[in-house]
């Protein structure tokens, strides 16, 4: 059951002090938790693995910057979340540029980035089951049957989750008080 708990405080303190062995054990002991975060937050298994790896690299390099040893889990969650959002924004930006072929103005780019961040945050706030369906169907563009099969759902269950996810994202975006026309 050692896998269900985060590394002990003594290990974190030793790693913060720069002990190479403690840092190595801390990184490997954090991996299952970081990977679980990434799988629940990222758009694809590949992005999840990349985000988990990036988070562990940051942990390795910056463990000394962690102020409270009890904050390791929340610190790692924020790193993974930010990495997943960064990857989602990059994918959306690449798709937009490929479709447009036009060079946006600096103002348009900033507005687009702010809107993308709002959408990404709304998607990240969804329950994991709804987030997976929404990302696979609407972000990655997989057909409904493929999404249902990949997640072990009936088509009706997949459609129901997708509807709830879309409605929740819409409600979150409307709840910000920004008028979109």
mmCIF file with all atom_site columns, C-alpha atoms in Angstrom:
data_model
loop_
_atom_site.group_PDB
_atom_site.id
_atom_site.type_symbol
_atom_site.label_atom_id
_atom_site.label_alt_id
_atom_site.label_comp_id
_atom_site.label_asym_id
_atom_site.label_entity_id
_atom_site.label_seq_id
_atom_site.pdbx_PDB_ins_code
_atom_site.Cartn_x
_atom_site.Cartn_y
_atom_site.Cartn_z
_atom_site.occupancy
_atom_site.B_iso_or_equiv
_atom_site.pdbx_formal_charge
_atom_site.auth_seq_id
_atom_site.auth_comp_id
_atom_site.auth_asym_id
_atom_site.auth_atom_id
_atom_site.pdbx_PDB_model_num
ATOM 1   C CA . UNK A 1 1   ? 0.000   0.000  0.000   1.00 0.00 ? 1   UNK A CA 1
ATOM 2   C CA . UNK A 1 2   ? 3.087   2.250  -0.136  1.00 0.00 ? 2   UNK A CA 1
ATOM 3   C CA . UNK A 1 3   ? 1.926   3.422  -3.567  1.00 0.00 ? 3   UNK A CA 1
ATOM 4   C CA . UNK A 1 4   ? -1.175  5.107  -2.112  1.00 0.00 ? 4   UNK A CA 1
ATOM 5   C CA . UNK A 1 5   ? 0.753   7.602  0.033   1.00 0.00 ? 5   UNK A CA 1
ATOM 6   C CA . UNK A 1 6   ? 3.121   10.383 -0.921  1.00 0.00 ? 6   UNK A CA 1
ATOM 7   C CA . UNK A 1 7   ? 6.767   10.137 0.161   1.00 0.00 ? 7   UNK A CA 1
ATOM 8   C CA . UNK A 1 8   ? 7.433   10.804 3.850   1.00 0.00 ? 8   UNK A CA 1
ATOM 9   C CA . UNK A 1 9   ? 8.244   14.276 5.174   1.00 0.00 ? 9   UNK A CA 1
ATOM 10  C CA . UNK A 1 10  ? 11.780  13.253 6.218   1.00 0.00 ? 10  UNK A CA 1
ATOM 11  C CA . UNK A 1 11  ? 12.528  12.238 2.638   1.00 0.00 ? 11  UNK A CA 1
ATOM 12  C CA . UNK A 1 12  ? 11.172  15.529 1.303   1.00 0.00 ? 12  UNK A CA 1
ATOM 13  C CA . UNK A 1 13  ? 13.291  17.504 3.793   1.00 0.00 ? 13  UNK A CA 1
ATOM 14  C CA . UNK A 1 14  ? 16.417  15.549 2.819   1.00 0.00 ? 14  UNK A CA 1
ATOM 15  C CA . UNK A 1 15  ? 15.662  16.124 -0.876  1.00 0.00 ? 15  UNK A CA 1
ATOM 16  C CA . UNK A 1 16  ? 15.142  19.847 -0.246  1.00 0.00 ? 16  UNK A CA 1
ATOM 17  C CA . UNK A 1 17  ? 18.576  19.842 1.376   1.00 0.00 ? 17  UNK A CA 1
ATOM 18  C CA . UNK A 1 18  ? 20.068  18.543 -1.874  1.00 0.00 ? 18  UNK A CA 1
ATOM 19  C CA . UNK A 1 19  ? 20.691  14.885 -0.971  1.00 0.00 ? 19  UNK A CA 1
ATOM 20  C CA . UNK A 1 20  ? 20.906  13.141 -4.397  1.00 0.00 ? 20  UNK A CA 1
ATOM 21  C CA . UNK A 1 21  ? 19.666  9.775  -3.125  1.00 0.00 ? 21  UNK A CA 1
ATOM 22  C CA . UNK A 1 22  ? 16.661  11.366 -1.437  1.00 0.00 ? 22  UNK A CA 1
ATOM 23  C CA . UNK A 1 23  ? 15.838  13.354 -4.556  1.00 0.00 ? 23  UNK A CA 1
ATOM 24  C CA . UNK A 1 24  ? 15.927  10.179 -6.665  1.00 0.00 ? 24  UNK A CA 1
ATOM 25  C CA . UNK A 1 25  ? 13.684  8.300  -4.216  1.00 0.00 ? 25  UNK A CA 1
ATOM 26  C CA . UNK A 1 26  ? 11.324  11.298 -3.971  1.00 0.00 ? 26  UNK A CA 1
ATOM 27  C CA . UNK A 1 27  ? 10.952  11.539 -7.756  1.00 0.00 ? 27  UNK A CA 1
ATOM 28  C CA . UNK A 1 28  ? 10.357  7.806  -8.198  1.00 0.00 ? 28  UNK A CA 1
ATOM 29  C CA . UNK A 1 29  ? 7.954   7.719  -5.217  1.00 0.00 ? 29  UNK A CA 1
ATOM 30  C CA . UNK A 1 30  ? 5.968   10.631 -6.622  1.00 0.00 ? 30  UNK A CA 1
ATOM 31  C CA . UNK A 1 31  ? 5.672   9.127  -10.104 1.00 0.00 ? 31  UNK A CA 1
ATOM 32  C CA . UNK A 1 32  ? 2.471   7.051  -9.574  1.00 0.00 ? 32  UNK A CA 1
ATOM 33  C CA . UNK A 1 33  ? 0.638   10.073 -8.133  1.00 0.00 ? 33  UNK A CA 1
ATOM 34  C CA . UNK A 1 34  ? 1.880   12.457 -10.818 1.00 0.00 ? 34  UNK A CA 1
ATOM 35  C CA . UNK A 1 35  ? 0.959   9.973  -13.537 1.00 0.00 ? 35  UNK A CA 1
ATOM 36  C CA . UNK A 1 36  ? -2.548  9.577  -12.082 1.00 0.00 ? 36  UNK A CA 1
ATOM 37  C CA . UNK A 1 37  ? -3.003  13.379 -12.045 1.00 0.00 ? 37  UNK A CA 1
ATOM 38  C CA . UNK A 1 38  ? -1.805  13.620 -15.641 1.00 0.00 ? 38  UNK A CA 1
ATOM 39  C CA . UNK A 1 39  ? -4.071  10.818 -16.891 1.00 0.00 ? 39  UNK A CA 1
ATOM 40  C CA . UNK A 1 40  ? -7.092  12.535 -15.355 1.00 0.00 ? 40  UNK A CA 1
ATOM 41  C CA . UNK A 1 41  ? -6.221  16.025 -16.651 1.00 0.00 ? 41  UNK A CA 1
ATOM 42  C CA . UNK A 1 42  ? -4.565  15.704 -20.060 1.00 0.00 ? 42  UNK A CA 1
ATOM 43  C CA . UNK A 1 43  ? -6.254  15.324 -23.424 1.00 0.00 ? 43  UNK A CA 1
ATOM 44  C CA . UNK A 1 44  ? -4.421  12.161 -24.492 1.00 0.00 ? 44  UNK A CA 1
ATOM 45  C CA . UNK A 1 45  ? -2.326  9.375  -22.972 1.00 0.00 ? 45  UNK A CA 1
ATOM 46  C CA . UNK A 1 46  ? 0.713   10.779 -24.808 1.00 0.00 ? 46  UNK A CA 1
ATOM 47  C CA . UNK A 1 47  ? 0.166   14.260 -23.359 1.00 0.00 ? 47  UNK A CA 1
ATOM 48  C CA . UNK A 1 48  ? -0.366  12.710 -19.928 1.00 0.00 ? 48  UNK A CA 1
ATOM 49  C CA . UNK A 1 49  ? 2.933   10.857 -20.084 1.00 0.00 ? 49  UNK A CA 1
ATOM 50  C CA . UNK A 1 50  ? 4.762   13.959 -21.341 1.00 0.00 ? 50  UNK A CA 1
ATOM 51  C CA . UNK A 1 51  ? 3.168   16.125 -18.635 1.00 0.00 ? 51  UNK A CA 1
ATOM 52  C CA . UNK A 1 52  ? 4.076   13.600 -15.932 1.00 0.00 ? 52  UNK A CA 1
ATOM 53  C CA . UNK A 1 53  ? 7.678   13.483 -17.152 1.00 0.00 ? 53  UNK A CA 1
ATOM 54  C CA . UNK A 1 54  ? 7.875   17.292 -17.247 1.00 0.00 ? 54  UNK A CA 1
ATOM 55  C CA . UNK A 1 55  ? 6.437   17.531 -13.721 1.00 0.00 ? 55  UNK A CA 1
ATOM 56  C CA . UNK A 1 56  ? 9.013   15.062 -12.405 1.00 0.00 ? 56  UNK A CA 1
ATOM 57  C CA . UNK A 1 57  ? 11.821  17.015 -14.089 1.00 0.00 ? 57  UNK A CA 1
ATOM 58  C CA . UNK A 1 58  ? 10.563  20.176 -12.388 1.00 0.00 ? 58  UNK A CA 1
ATOM 59  C CA . UNK A 1 59  ? 10.365  18.311 -9.069  1.00 0.00 ? 59  UNK A CA 1
ATOM 60  C CA . UNK A 1 60  ? 13.943  17.108 -9.535  1.00 0.00 ? 60  UNK A CA 1
ATOM 61  C CA . UNK A 1 61  ? 15.250  20.565 -10.434 1.00 0.00 ? 61  UNK A CA 1
ATOM 62  C CA . UNK A 1 62  ? 13.218  22.708 -8.038  1.00 0.00 ? 62  UNK A CA 1
ATOM 63  C CA . UNK A 1 63  ? 12.514  20.631 -4.922  1.00 0.00 ? 63  UNK A CA 1
ATOM 64  C CA . UNK A 1 64  ? 14.437  23.243 -2.944  1.00 0.00 ? 64  UNK A CA 1
ATOM 65  C CA . UNK A 1 65  ? 11.794  25.845 -3.900  1.00 0.00 ? 65  UNK A CA 1
ATOM 66  C CA . UNK A 1 66  ? 9.009   23.902 -2.165  1.00 0.00 ? 66  UNK A CA 1
ATOM 67  C CA . UNK A 1 67  ? 8.258   25.844 1.014   1.00 0.00 ? 67  UNK A CA 1
ATOM 68  C CA . UNK A 1 68  ? 6.060   23.426 2.981   1.00 0.00 ? 68  UNK A CA 1
ATOM 69  C CA . UNK A 1 69  ? 6.791   19.719 2.893   1.00 0.00 ? 69  UNK A CA 1
ATOM 70  C CA . UNK A 1 70  ? 3.072   18.975 3.282   1.00 0.00 ? 70  UNK A CA 1
ATOM 71  C CA . UNK A 1 71  ? 2.341   20.892 0.074   1.00 0.00 ? 71  UNK A CA 1
ATOM 72  C CA . UNK A 1 72  ? 4.112   18.430 -2.257  1.00 0.00 ? 72  UNK A CA 1
ATOM 73  C CA . UNK A 1 73  ? 0.880   16.897 -3.611  1.00 0.00 ? 73  UNK A CA 1
ATOM 74  C CA . UNK A 1 74  ? -0.797  20.238 -4.348  1.00 0.00 ? 74  UNK A CA 1
ATOM 75  C CA . UNK A 1 75  ? 2.424   21.626 -5.852  1.00 0.00 ? 75  UNK A CA 1
ATOM 76  C CA . UNK A 1 76  ? 2.754   18.637 -8.179  1.00 0.00 ? 76  UNK A CA 1
ATOM 77  C CA . UNK A 1 77  ? -0.948  18.796 -9.091  1.00 0.00 ? 77  UNK A CA 1
ATOM 78  C CA . UNK A 1 78  ? -0.558  22.459 -10.139 1.00 0.00 ? 78  UNK A CA 1
ATOM 79  C CA . UNK A 1 79  ? 2.530   21.637 -12.218 1.00 0.00 ? 79  UNK A CA 1
ATOM 80  C CA . UNK A 1 80  ? 0.750   18.764 -14.003 1.00 0.00 ? 80  UNK A CA 1
ATOM 81  C CA . UNK A 1 81  ? -2.398  20.856 -14.521 1.00 0.00 ? 81  UNK A CA 1
ATOM 82  C CA . UNK A 1 82  ? -0.403  23.723 -16.005 1.00 0.00 ? 82  UNK A CA 1
ATOM 83  C CA . UNK A 1 83  ? 1.521   21.365 -18.276 1.00 0.00 ? 83  UNK A CA 1
ATOM 84  C CA . UNK A 1 84  ? -1.688  19.708 -19.527 1.00 0.00 ? 84  UNK A CA 1
ATOM 85  C CA . UNK A 1 85  ? -3.253  23.121 -20.185 1.00 0.00 ? 85  UNK A CA 1
ATOM 86  C CA . UNK A 1 86  ? -0.102  24.275 -21.992 1.00 0.00 ? 86  UNK A CA 1
ATOM 87  C CA . UNK A 1 87  ? -0.221  21.209 -24.236 1.00 0.00 ? 87  UNK A CA 1
ATOM 88  C CA . UNK A 1 88  ? -3.934  21.696 -24.919 1.00 0.00 ? 88  UNK A CA 1
ATOM 89  C CA . UNK A 1 89  ? -3.392  25.361 -25.853 1.00 0.00 ? 89  UNK A CA 1
ATOM 90  C CA . UNK A 1 90  ? -0.465  24.467 -28.114 1.00 0.00 ? 90  UNK A CA 1
ATOM 91  C CA . UNK A 1 91  ? -2.528  21.836 -29.941 1.00 0.00 ? 91  UNK A CA 1
ATOM 92  C CA . UNK A 1 92  ? -5.416  24.265 -30.455 1.00 0.00 ? 92  UNK A CA 1
ATOM 93  C CA . UNK A 1 93  ? -3.104  27.041 -31.656 1.00 0.00 ? 93  UNK A CA 1
ATOM 94  C CA . UNK A 1 94  ? -1.386  24.732 -34.166 1.00 0.00 ? 94  UNK A CA 1
ATOM 95  C CA . UNK A 1 95  ? -4.768  23.592 -35.518 1.00 0.00 ? 95  UNK A CA 1
ATOM 96  C CA . UNK A 1 96  ? -6.019  27.211 -35.808 1.00 0.00 ? 96  UNK A CA 1
ATOM 97  C CA . UNK A 1 97  ? -2.912  28.379 -37.660 1.00 0.00 ? 97  UNK A CA 1
ATOM 98  C CA . UNK A 1 98  ? -3.079  25.437 -40.064 1.00 0.00 ? 98  UNK A CA 1
ATOM 99  C CA . UNK A 1 99  ? -6.716  26.215 -40.879 1.00 0.00 ? 99  UNK A CA 1
ATOM 100 C CA . UNK A 1 100 ? -6.282  29.993 -41.185 1.00 0.00 ? 100 UNK A CA 1
ATOM 101 C CA . UNK A 1 101 ? -3.012  30.481 -42.940 1.00 0.00 ? 101 UNK A CA 1
ATOM 102 C CA . UNK A 1 102 ? -3.420  34.140 -41.893 1.00 0.00 ? 102 UNK A CA 1
ATOM 103 C CA . UNK A 1 103 ? -1.220  35.933 -39.381 1.00 0.00 ? 103 UNK A CA 1
ATOM 104 C CA . UNK A 1 104 ? -3.333  37.290 -36.505 1.00 0.00 ? 104 UNK A CA 1
ATOM 105 C CA . UNK A 1 105 ? -2.730  40.735 -35.041 1.00 0.00 ? 105 UNK A CA 1
ATOM 106 C CA . UNK A 1 106 ? -1.092  40.969 -31.626 1.00 0.00 ? 106 UNK A CA 1
ATOM 107 C CA . UNK A 1 107 ? -4.426  42.013 -30.126 1.00 0.00 ? 107 UNK A CA 1
ATOM 108 C CA . UNK A 1 108 ? -6.240  39.073 -31.735 1.00 0.00 ? 108 UNK A CA 1
ATOM 109 C CA . UNK A 1 109 ? -3.541  36.713 -30.496 1.00 0.00 ? 109 UNK A CA 1
ATOM 110 C CA . UNK A 1 110 ? -3.885  37.970 -26.895 1.00 0.00 ? 110 UNK A CA 1
ATOM 111 C CA . UNK A 1 111 ? -7.690  37.752 -27.004 1.00 0.00 ? 111 UNK A CA 1
ATOM 112 C CA . UNK A 1 112 ? -7.498  34.265 -28.505 1.00 0.00 ? 112 UNK A CA 1
ATOM 113 C CA . UNK A 1 113 ? -5.011  33.165 -25.844 1.00 0.00 ? 113 UNK A CA 1
ATOM 114 C CA . UNK A 1 114 ? -7.211  34.520 -23.030 1.00 0.00 ? 114 UNK A CA 1
ATOM 115 C CA . UNK A 1 115 ? -10.266 32.767 -24.447 1.00 0.00 ? 115 UNK A CA 1
ATOM 116 C CA . UNK A 1 116 ? -8.316  29.521 -24.886 1.00 0.00 ? 116 UNK A CA 1
ATOM 117 C CA . UNK A 1 117 ? -7.174  29.722 -21.264 1.00 0.00 ? 117 UNK A CA 1
ATOM 118 C CA . UNK A 1 118 ? -10.772 30.208 -20.105 1.00 0.00 ? 118 UNK A CA 1
ATOM 119 C CA . UNK A 1 119 ? -11.945 27.221 -22.135 1.00 0.00 ? 119 UNK A CA 1
ATOM 120 C CA . UNK A 1 120 ? -9.022  25.055 -20.995 1.00 0.00 ? 120 UNK A CA 1
ATOM 121 C CA . UNK A 1 121 ? -9.691  25.951 -17.348 1.00 0.00 ? 121 UNK A CA 1
ATOM 122 C CA . UNK A 1 122 ? -13.404 25.133 -17.768 1.00 0.00 ? 122 UNK A CA 1
ATOM 123 C CA . UNK A 1 123 ? -12.538 21.761 -19.319 1.00 0.00 ? 123 UNK A CA 1
ATOM 124 C CA . UNK A 1 124 ? -10.002 21.038 -16.564 1.00 0.00 ? 124 UNK A CA 1
ATOM 125 C CA . UNK A 1 125 ? -12.703 21.739 -13.947 1.00 0.00 ? 125 UNK A CA 1
ATOM 126 C CA . UNK A 1 126 ? -14.992 19.009 -15.326 1.00 0.00 ? 126 UNK A CA 1
ATOM 127 C CA . UNK A 1 127 ? -15.290 15.627 -13.593 1.00 0.00 ? 127 UNK A CA 1
ATOM 128 C CA . UNK A 1 128 ? -12.764 13.199 -15.140 1.00 0.00 ? 128 UNK A CA 1
ATOM 129 C CA . UNK A 1 129 ? -15.385 11.062 -16.942 1.00 0.00 ? 129 UNK A CA 1
ATOM 130 C CA . UNK A 1 130 ? -16.957 14.086 -18.634 1.00 0.00 ? 130 UNK A CA 1
ATOM 131 C CA . UNK A 1 131 ? -13.560 15.655 -19.403 1.00 0.00 ? 131 UNK A CA 1
ATOM 132 C CA . UNK A 1 132 ? -12.318 12.529 -21.203 1.00 0.00 ? 132 UNK A CA 1
ATOM 133 C CA . UNK A 1 133 ? -15.419 12.299 -23.396 1.00 0.00 ? 133 UNK A CA 1
ATOM 134 C CA . UNK A 1 134 ? -15.367 16.019 -24.235 1.00 0.00 ? 134 UNK A CA 1
ATOM 135 C CA . UNK A 1 135 ? -11.668 16.055 -25.080 1.00 0.00 ? 135 UNK A CA 1
ATOM 136 C CA . UNK A 1 136 ? -11.796 12.920 -27.221 1.00 0.00 ? 136 UNK A CA 1
ATOM 137 C CA . UNK A 1 137 ? -14.939 14.016 -29.084 1.00 0.00 ? 137 UNK A CA 1
ATOM 138 C CA . UNK A 1 138 ? -14.668 17.807 -29.365 1.00 0.00 ? 138 UNK A CA 1
ATOM 139 C CA . UNK A 1 139 ? -10.952 18.544 -29.006 1.00 0.00 ? 139 UNK A CA 1
ATOM 140 C CA . UNK A 1 140 ? -9.423  15.521 -30.712 1.00 0.00 ? 140 UNK A CA 1
ATOM 141 C CA . UNK A 1 141 ? -12.362 15.038 -33.099 1.00 0.00 ? 141 UNK A CA 1
ATOM 142 C CA . UNK A 1 142 ? -12.820 11.273 -32.686 1.00 0.00 ? 142 UNK A CA 1
ATOM 143 C CA . UNK A 1 143 ? -16.128 9.807  -33.906 1.00 0.00 ? 143 UNK A CA 1
ATOM 144 C CA . UNK A 1 144 ? -18.673 9.060  -31.166 1.00 0.00 ? 144 UNK A CA 1
ATOM 145 C CA . UNK A 1 145 ? -18.459 5.280  -31.603 1.00 0.00 ? 145 UNK A CA 1
ATOM 146 C CA . UNK A 1 146 ? -14.642 5.385  -31.239 1.00 0.00 ? 146 UNK A CA 1
ATOM 147 C CA . UNK A 1 147 ? -14.923 7.469  -28.063 1.00 0.00 ? 147 UNK A CA 1
ATOM 148 C CA . UNK A 1 148 ? -17.572 5.167  -26.599 1.00 0.00 ? 148 UNK A CA 1
ATOM 149 C CA . UNK A 1 149 ? -15.505 2.058  -27.384 1.00 0.00 ? 149 UNK A CA 1
ATOM 150 C CA . UNK A 1 150 ? -12.261 3.571  -26.050 1.00 0.00 ? 150 UNK A CA 1
ATOM 151 C CA . UNK A 1 151 ? -13.934 4.471  -22.753 1.00 0.00 ? 151 UNK A CA 1
ATOM 152 C CA . UNK A 1 152 ? -15.936 1.255  -22.450 1.00 0.00 ? 152 UNK A CA 1
ATOM 153 C CA . UNK A 1 153 ? -19.277 3.054  -22.713 1.00 0.00 ? 153 UNK A CA 1
ATOM 154 C CA . UNK A 1 154 ? -22.430 2.555  -24.704 1.00 0.00 ? 154 UNK A CA 1
ATOM 155 C CA . UNK A 1 155 ? -22.996 5.195  -27.367 1.00 0.00 ? 155 UNK A CA 1
ATOM 156 C CA . UNK A 1 156 ? -25.947 6.522  -25.349 1.00 0.00 ? 156 UNK A CA 1
ATOM 157 C CA . UNK A 1 157 ? -23.828 6.848  -22.183 1.00 0.00 ? 157 UNK A CA 1
ATOM 158 C CA . UNK A 1 158 ? -21.063 8.590  -24.135 1.00 0.00 ? 158 UNK A CA 1
ATOM 159 C CA . UNK A 1 159 ? -23.590 11.044 -25.646 1.00 0.00 ? 159 UNK A CA 1
ATOM 160 C CA . UNK A 1 160 ? -25.078 11.724 -22.221 1.00 0.00 ? 160 UNK A CA 1
ATOM 161 C CA . UNK A 1 161 ? -21.662 12.483 -20.690 1.00 0.00 ? 161 UNK A CA 1
ATOM 162 C CA . UNK A 1 162 ? -20.742 14.626 -23.677 1.00 0.00 ? 162 UNK A CA 1
ATOM 163 C CA . UNK A 1 163 ? -23.970 16.616 -23.347 1.00 0.00 ? 163 UNK A CA 1
ATOM 164 C CA . UNK A 1 164 ? -23.389 17.162 -19.604 1.00 0.00 ? 164 UNK A CA 1
ATOM 165 C CA . UNK A 1 165 ? -19.775 18.185 -20.240 1.00 0.00 ? 165 UNK A CA 1
ATOM 166 C CA . UNK A 1 166 ? -20.700 20.658 -22.980 1.00 0.00 ? 166 UNK A CA 1
ATOM 167 C CA . UNK A 1 167 ? -23.459 22.138 -20.826 1.00 0.00 ? 167 UNK A CA 1
ATOM 168 C CA . UNK A 1 168 ? -21.113 22.482 -17.838 1.00 0.00 ? 168 UNK A CA 1
ATOM 169 C CA . UNK A 1 169 ? -18.396 24.157 -19.922 1.00 0.00 ? 169 UNK A CA 1
ATOM 170 C CA . UNK A 1 170 ? -20.976 26.490 -21.464 1.00 0.00 ? 170 UNK A CA 1
ATOM 171 C CA . UNK A 1 171 ? -22.330 27.366 -18.009 1.00 0.00 ? 171 UNK A CA 1
ATOM 172 C CA . UNK A 1 172 ? -18.816 27.989 -16.641 1.00 0.00 ? 172 UNK A CA 1
ATOM 173 C CA . UNK A 1 173 ? -17.956 30.246 -19.576 1.00 0.00 ? 173 UNK A CA 1
ATOM 174 C CA . UNK A 1 174 ? -21.247 32.157 -19.316 1.00 0.00 ? 174 UNK A CA 1
ATOM 175 C CA . UNK A 1 175 ? -20.809 32.489 -15.551 1.00 0.00 ? 175 UNK A CA 1
ATOM 176 C CA . UNK A 1 176 ? -17.785 34.741 -15.982 1.00 0.00 ? 176 UNK A CA 1
ATOM 177 C CA . UNK A 1 177 ? -19.906 37.719 -16.938 1.00 0.00 ? 177 UNK A CA 1
ATOM 178 C CA . UNK A 1 178 ? -18.281 38.085 -20.348 1.00 0.00 ? 178 UNK A CA 1
ATOM 179 C CA . UNK A 1 179 ? -20.738 38.712 -23.175 1.00 0.00 ? 179 UNK A CA 1
ATOM 180 C CA . UNK A 1 180 ? -19.854 36.755 -26.300 1.00 0.00 ? 180 UNK A CA 1
ATOM 181 C CA . UNK A 1 181 ? -22.299 38.423 -28.617 1.00 0.00 ? 181 UNK A CA 1
#
